[in-house]
PDB file of C-alpha atoms in Angstrom:
ATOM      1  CA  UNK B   1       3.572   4.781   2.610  1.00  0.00           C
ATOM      2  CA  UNK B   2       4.761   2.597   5.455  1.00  0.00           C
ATOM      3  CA  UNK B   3       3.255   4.788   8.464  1.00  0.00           C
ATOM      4  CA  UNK B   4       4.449   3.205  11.363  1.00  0.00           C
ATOM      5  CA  UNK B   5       5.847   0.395   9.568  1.00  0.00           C
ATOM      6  CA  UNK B   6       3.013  -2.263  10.913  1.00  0.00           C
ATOM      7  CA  UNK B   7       2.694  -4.180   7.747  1.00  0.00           C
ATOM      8  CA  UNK B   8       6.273  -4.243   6.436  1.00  0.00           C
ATOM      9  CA  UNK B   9       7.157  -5.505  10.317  1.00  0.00           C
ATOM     10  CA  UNK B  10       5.171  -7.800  10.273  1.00  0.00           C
ATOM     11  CA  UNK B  11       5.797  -9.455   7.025  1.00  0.00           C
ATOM     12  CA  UNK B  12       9.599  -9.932   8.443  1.00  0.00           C
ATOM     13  CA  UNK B  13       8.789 -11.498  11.504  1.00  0.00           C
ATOM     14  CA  UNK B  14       6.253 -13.204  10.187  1.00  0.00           C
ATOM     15  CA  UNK B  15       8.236 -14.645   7.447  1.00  0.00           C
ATOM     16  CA  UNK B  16      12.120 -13.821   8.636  1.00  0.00           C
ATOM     17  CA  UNK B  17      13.103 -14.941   4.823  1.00  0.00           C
ATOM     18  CA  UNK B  18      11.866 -11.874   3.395  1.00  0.00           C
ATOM     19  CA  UNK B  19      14.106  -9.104   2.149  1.00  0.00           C
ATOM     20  CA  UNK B  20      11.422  -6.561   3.111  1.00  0.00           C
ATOM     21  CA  UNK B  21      11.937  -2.787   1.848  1.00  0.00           C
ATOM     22  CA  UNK B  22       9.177   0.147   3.055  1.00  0.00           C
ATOM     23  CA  UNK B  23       8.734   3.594   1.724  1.00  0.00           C
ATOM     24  CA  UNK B  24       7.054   6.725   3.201  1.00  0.00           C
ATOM     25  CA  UNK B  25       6.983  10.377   1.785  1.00  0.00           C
ATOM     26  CA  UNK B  26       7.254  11.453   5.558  1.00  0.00           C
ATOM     27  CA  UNK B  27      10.825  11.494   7.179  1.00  0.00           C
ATOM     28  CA  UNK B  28       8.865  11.652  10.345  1.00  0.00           C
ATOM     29  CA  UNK B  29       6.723   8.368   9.466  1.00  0.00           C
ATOM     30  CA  UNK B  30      10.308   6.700   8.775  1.00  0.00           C
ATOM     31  CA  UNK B  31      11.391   7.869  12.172  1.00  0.00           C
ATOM     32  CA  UNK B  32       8.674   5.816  13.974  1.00  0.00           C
ATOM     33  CA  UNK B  33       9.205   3.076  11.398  1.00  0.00           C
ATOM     34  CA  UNK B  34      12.906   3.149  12.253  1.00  0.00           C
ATOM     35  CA  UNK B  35      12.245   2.871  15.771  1.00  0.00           C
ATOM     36  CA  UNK B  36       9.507  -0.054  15.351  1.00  0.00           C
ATOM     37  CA  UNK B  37      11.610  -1.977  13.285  1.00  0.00           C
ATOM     38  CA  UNK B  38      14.886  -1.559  15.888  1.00  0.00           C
ATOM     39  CA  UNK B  39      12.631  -2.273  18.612  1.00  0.00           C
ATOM     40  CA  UNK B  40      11.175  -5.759  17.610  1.00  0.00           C
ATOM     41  CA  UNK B  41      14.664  -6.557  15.439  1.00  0.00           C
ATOM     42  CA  UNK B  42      13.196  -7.009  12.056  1.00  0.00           C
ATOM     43  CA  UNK B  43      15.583  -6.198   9.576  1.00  0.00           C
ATOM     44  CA  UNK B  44      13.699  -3.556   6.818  1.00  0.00           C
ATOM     45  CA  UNK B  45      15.355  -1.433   4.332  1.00  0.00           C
ATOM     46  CA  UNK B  46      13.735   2.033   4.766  1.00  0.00           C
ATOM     47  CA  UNK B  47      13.524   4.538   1.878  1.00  0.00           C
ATOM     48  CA  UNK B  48      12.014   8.164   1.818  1.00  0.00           C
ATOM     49  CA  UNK B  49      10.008   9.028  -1.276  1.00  0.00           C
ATOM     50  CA  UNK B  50       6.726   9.436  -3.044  1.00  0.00           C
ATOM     51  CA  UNK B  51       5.263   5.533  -3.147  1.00  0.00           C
ATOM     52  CA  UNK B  52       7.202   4.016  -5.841  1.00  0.00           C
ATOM     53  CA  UNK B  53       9.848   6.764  -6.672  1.00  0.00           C
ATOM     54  CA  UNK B  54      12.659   5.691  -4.801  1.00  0.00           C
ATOM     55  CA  UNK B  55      12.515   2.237  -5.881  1.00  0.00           C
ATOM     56  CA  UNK B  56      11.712   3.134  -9.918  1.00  0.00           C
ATOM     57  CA  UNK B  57      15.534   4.936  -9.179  1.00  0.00           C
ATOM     58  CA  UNK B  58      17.365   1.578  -8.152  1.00  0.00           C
ATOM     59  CA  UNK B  59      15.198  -0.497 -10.879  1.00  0.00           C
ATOM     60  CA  UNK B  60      14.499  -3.220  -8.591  1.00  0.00           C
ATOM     61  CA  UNK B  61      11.924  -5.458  -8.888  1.00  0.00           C
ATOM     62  CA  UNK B  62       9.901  -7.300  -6.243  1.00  0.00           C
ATOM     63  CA  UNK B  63       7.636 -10.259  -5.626  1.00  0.00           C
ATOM     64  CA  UNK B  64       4.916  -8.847  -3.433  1.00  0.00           C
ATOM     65  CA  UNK B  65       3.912  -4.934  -3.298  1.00  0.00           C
ATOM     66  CA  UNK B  66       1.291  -4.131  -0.132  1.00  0.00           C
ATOM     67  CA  UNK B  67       0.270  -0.775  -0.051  1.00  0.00           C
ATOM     68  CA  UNK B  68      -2.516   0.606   1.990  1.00  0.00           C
ATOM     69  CA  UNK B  69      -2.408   4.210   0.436  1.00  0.00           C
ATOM     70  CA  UNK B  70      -4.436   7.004   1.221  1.00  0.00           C
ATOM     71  CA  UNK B  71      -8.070   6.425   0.411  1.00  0.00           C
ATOM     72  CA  UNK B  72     -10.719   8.090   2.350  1.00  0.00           C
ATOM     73  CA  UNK B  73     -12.529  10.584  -0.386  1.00  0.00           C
ATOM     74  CA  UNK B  74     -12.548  14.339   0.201  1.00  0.00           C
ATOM     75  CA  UNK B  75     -16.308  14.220   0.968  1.00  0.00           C
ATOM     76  CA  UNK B  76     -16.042  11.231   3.282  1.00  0.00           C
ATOM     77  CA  UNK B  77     -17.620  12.261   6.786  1.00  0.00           C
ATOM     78  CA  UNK B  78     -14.647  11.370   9.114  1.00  0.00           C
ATOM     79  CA  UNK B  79     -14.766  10.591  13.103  1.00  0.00           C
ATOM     80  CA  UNK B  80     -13.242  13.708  15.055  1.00  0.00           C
ATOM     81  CA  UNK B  81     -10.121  11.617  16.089  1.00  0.00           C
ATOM     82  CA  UNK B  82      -9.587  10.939  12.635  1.00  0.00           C
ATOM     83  CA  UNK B  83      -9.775  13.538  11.401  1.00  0.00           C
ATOM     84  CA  UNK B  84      -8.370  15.998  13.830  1.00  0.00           C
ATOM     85  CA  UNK B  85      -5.277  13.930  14.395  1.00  0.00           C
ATOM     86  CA  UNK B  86      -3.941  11.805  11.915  1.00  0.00           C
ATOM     87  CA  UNK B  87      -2.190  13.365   9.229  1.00  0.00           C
ATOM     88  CA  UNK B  88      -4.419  14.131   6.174  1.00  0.00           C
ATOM     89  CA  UNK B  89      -1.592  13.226   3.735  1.00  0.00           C
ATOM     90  CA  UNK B  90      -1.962   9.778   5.244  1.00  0.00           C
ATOM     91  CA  UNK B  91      -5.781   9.642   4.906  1.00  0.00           C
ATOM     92  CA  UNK B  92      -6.950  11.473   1.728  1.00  0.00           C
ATOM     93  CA  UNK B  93      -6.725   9.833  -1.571  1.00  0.00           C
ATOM     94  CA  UNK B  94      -8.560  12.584  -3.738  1.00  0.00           C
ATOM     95  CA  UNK B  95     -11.926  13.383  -5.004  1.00  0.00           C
ATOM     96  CA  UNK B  96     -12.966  10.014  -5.154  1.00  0.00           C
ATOM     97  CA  UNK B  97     -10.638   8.128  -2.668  1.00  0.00           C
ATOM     98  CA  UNK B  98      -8.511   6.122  -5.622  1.00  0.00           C
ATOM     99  CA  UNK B  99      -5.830   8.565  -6.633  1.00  0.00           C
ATOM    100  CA  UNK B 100      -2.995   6.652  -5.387  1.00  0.00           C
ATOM    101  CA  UNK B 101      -4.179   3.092  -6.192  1.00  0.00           C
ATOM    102  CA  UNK B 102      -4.442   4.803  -9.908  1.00  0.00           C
ATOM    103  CA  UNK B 103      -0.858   6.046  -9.108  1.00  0.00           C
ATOM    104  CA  UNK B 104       0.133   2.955  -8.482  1.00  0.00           C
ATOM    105  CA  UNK B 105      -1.440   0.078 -10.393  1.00  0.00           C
ATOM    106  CA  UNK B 106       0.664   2.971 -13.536  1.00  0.00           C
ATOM    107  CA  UNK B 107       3.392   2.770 -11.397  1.00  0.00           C
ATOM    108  CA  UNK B 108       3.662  -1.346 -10.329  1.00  0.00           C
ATOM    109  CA  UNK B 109       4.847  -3.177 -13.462  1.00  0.00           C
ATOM    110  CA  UNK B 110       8.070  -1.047 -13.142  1.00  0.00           C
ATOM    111  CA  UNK B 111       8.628  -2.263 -10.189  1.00  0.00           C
ATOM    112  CA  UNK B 112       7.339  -5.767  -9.846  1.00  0.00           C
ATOM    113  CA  UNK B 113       8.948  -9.313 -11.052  1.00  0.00           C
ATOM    114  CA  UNK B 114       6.769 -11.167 -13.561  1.00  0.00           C
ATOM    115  CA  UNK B 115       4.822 -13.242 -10.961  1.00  0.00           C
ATOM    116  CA  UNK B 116       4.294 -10.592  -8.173  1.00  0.00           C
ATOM    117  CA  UNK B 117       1.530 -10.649  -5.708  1.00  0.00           C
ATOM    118  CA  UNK B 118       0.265  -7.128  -5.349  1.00  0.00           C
ATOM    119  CA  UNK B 119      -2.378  -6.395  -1.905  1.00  0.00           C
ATOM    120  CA  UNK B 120      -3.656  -3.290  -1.491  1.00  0.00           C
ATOM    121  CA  UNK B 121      -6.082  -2.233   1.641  1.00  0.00           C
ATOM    122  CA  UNK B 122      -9.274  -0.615   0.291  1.00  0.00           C
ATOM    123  CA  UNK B 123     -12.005   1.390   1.811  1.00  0.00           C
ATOM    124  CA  UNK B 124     -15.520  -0.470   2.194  1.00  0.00           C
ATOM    125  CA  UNK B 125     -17.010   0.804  -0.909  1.00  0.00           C
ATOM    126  CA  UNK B 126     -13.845   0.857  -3.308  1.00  0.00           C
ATOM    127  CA  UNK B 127     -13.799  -2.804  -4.158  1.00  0.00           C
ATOM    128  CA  UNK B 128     -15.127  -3.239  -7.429  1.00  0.00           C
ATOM    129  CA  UNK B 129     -13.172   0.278  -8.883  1.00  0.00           C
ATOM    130  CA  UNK B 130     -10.167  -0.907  -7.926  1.00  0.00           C
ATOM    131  CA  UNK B 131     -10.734  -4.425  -9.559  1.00  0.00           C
ATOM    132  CA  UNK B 132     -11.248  -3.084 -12.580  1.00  0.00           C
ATOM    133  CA  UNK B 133      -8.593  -1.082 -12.556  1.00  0.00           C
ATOM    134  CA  UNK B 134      -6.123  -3.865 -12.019  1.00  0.00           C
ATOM    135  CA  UNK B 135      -7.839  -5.926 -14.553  1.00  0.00           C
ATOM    136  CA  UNK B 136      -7.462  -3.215 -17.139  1.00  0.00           C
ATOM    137  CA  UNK B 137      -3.656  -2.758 -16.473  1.00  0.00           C
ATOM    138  CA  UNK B 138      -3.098  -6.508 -15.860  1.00  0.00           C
ATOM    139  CA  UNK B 139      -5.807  -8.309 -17.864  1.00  0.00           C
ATOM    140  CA  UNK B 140      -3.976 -11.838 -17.343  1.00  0.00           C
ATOM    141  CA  UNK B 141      -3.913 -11.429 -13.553  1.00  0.00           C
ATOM    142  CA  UNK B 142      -6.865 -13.068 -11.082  1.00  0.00           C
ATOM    143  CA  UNK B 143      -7.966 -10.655  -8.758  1.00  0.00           C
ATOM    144  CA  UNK B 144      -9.935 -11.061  -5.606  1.00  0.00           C
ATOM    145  CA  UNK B 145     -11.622  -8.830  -2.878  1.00  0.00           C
ATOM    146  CA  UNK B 146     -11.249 -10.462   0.726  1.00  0.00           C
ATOM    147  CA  UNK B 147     -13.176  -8.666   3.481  1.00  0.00           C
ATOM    148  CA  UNK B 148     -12.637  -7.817   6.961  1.00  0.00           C
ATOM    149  CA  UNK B 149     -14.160  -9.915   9.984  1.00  0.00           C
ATOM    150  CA  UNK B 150     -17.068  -7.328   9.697  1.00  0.00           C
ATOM    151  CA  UNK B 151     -17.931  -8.275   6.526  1.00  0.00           C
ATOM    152  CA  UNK B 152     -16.764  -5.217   4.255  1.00  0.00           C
ATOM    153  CA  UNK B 153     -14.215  -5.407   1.769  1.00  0.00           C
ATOM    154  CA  UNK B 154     -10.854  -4.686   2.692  1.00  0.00           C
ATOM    155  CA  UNK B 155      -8.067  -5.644   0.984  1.00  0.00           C
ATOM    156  CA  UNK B 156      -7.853  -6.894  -2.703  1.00  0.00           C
ATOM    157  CA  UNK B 157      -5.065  -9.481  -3.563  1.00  0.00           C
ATOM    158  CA  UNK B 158      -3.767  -8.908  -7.948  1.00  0.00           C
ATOM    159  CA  UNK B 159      -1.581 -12.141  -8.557  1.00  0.00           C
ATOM    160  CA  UNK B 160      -0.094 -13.991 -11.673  1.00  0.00           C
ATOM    161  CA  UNK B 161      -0.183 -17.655 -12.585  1.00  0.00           C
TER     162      UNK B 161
END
């Protein structure tokens, strides 16, 4: 889900090369996304689906998937801000937080070119779960946790040599 667009924005202007495509489930989230891309004139295909559906339906491929899906666990004690007004289909990633990274680590080498670079954004304790289950659907691949300039772990990089 592209949200507001934030990441797949900045990848284009950031590398104006790019062909950069974003999906979101929410027509509402592709509004804003719209608008942000318009606004700062990067140049982003926009789709409306469920993560990878609406590109599985074109069968094209990519070089680099980013996602940062839904992962906060049900049980997760949120802030009130949080969770009182951001949208919970935009927060919650199941029972244990890793629903949609299991979604989509199935979902990826449908969608992916034979060398991609797949980054994901991970909540502080989901590092080592979700490394292992990249390395069990792409046992060839090196992956590596980076963390955040607090410290915790944040995103997780999955490339191919």
């Amino acid at each position: 889900g592209t949200g507001s667009g934030a990441i797949a924005i900045t990848m284009k202007l950031e590398c104006p090369s790019l062909e950069v495509t974003a999906t979101d489930i929410s027509y509402d989230a592709l509004k804003v996304a719209r608008k942000n891309a318009q606004q700062l004139q990067a140049d982003i295909s926009f789709r409306q689906g469920d993560l990878t559906t609406p590109l599985l339906s074109t069968q094209e491929t990519f070089d680099i998937i980013l996602s940062n899906p839904p992962y906060i666990a049900m049980d997760e004690d949120l802030s009130v801000v949080v969770k009182n007004f951001e949208p919970h289909q935009a927060l919650f990633g199941g029972e244990d937080g890793l629903d949609y990274y299991r979604r989509l680590i199935k979902e990826i080498p449908y969608i992916m070119t034979h060398r991609a670079l797949i980054g994901f954004e991970i909540g502080a304790d989901q590092g080592e779960k979700i490394v292992t289950l990249l390395q069990q659907r792409f046992p060839q691949s090196k992956v590596e946790i980076v963390k955040d300039i607090n410290g915790k772990e944040r995103m997780i990089f999955c490339s191919f040599d």
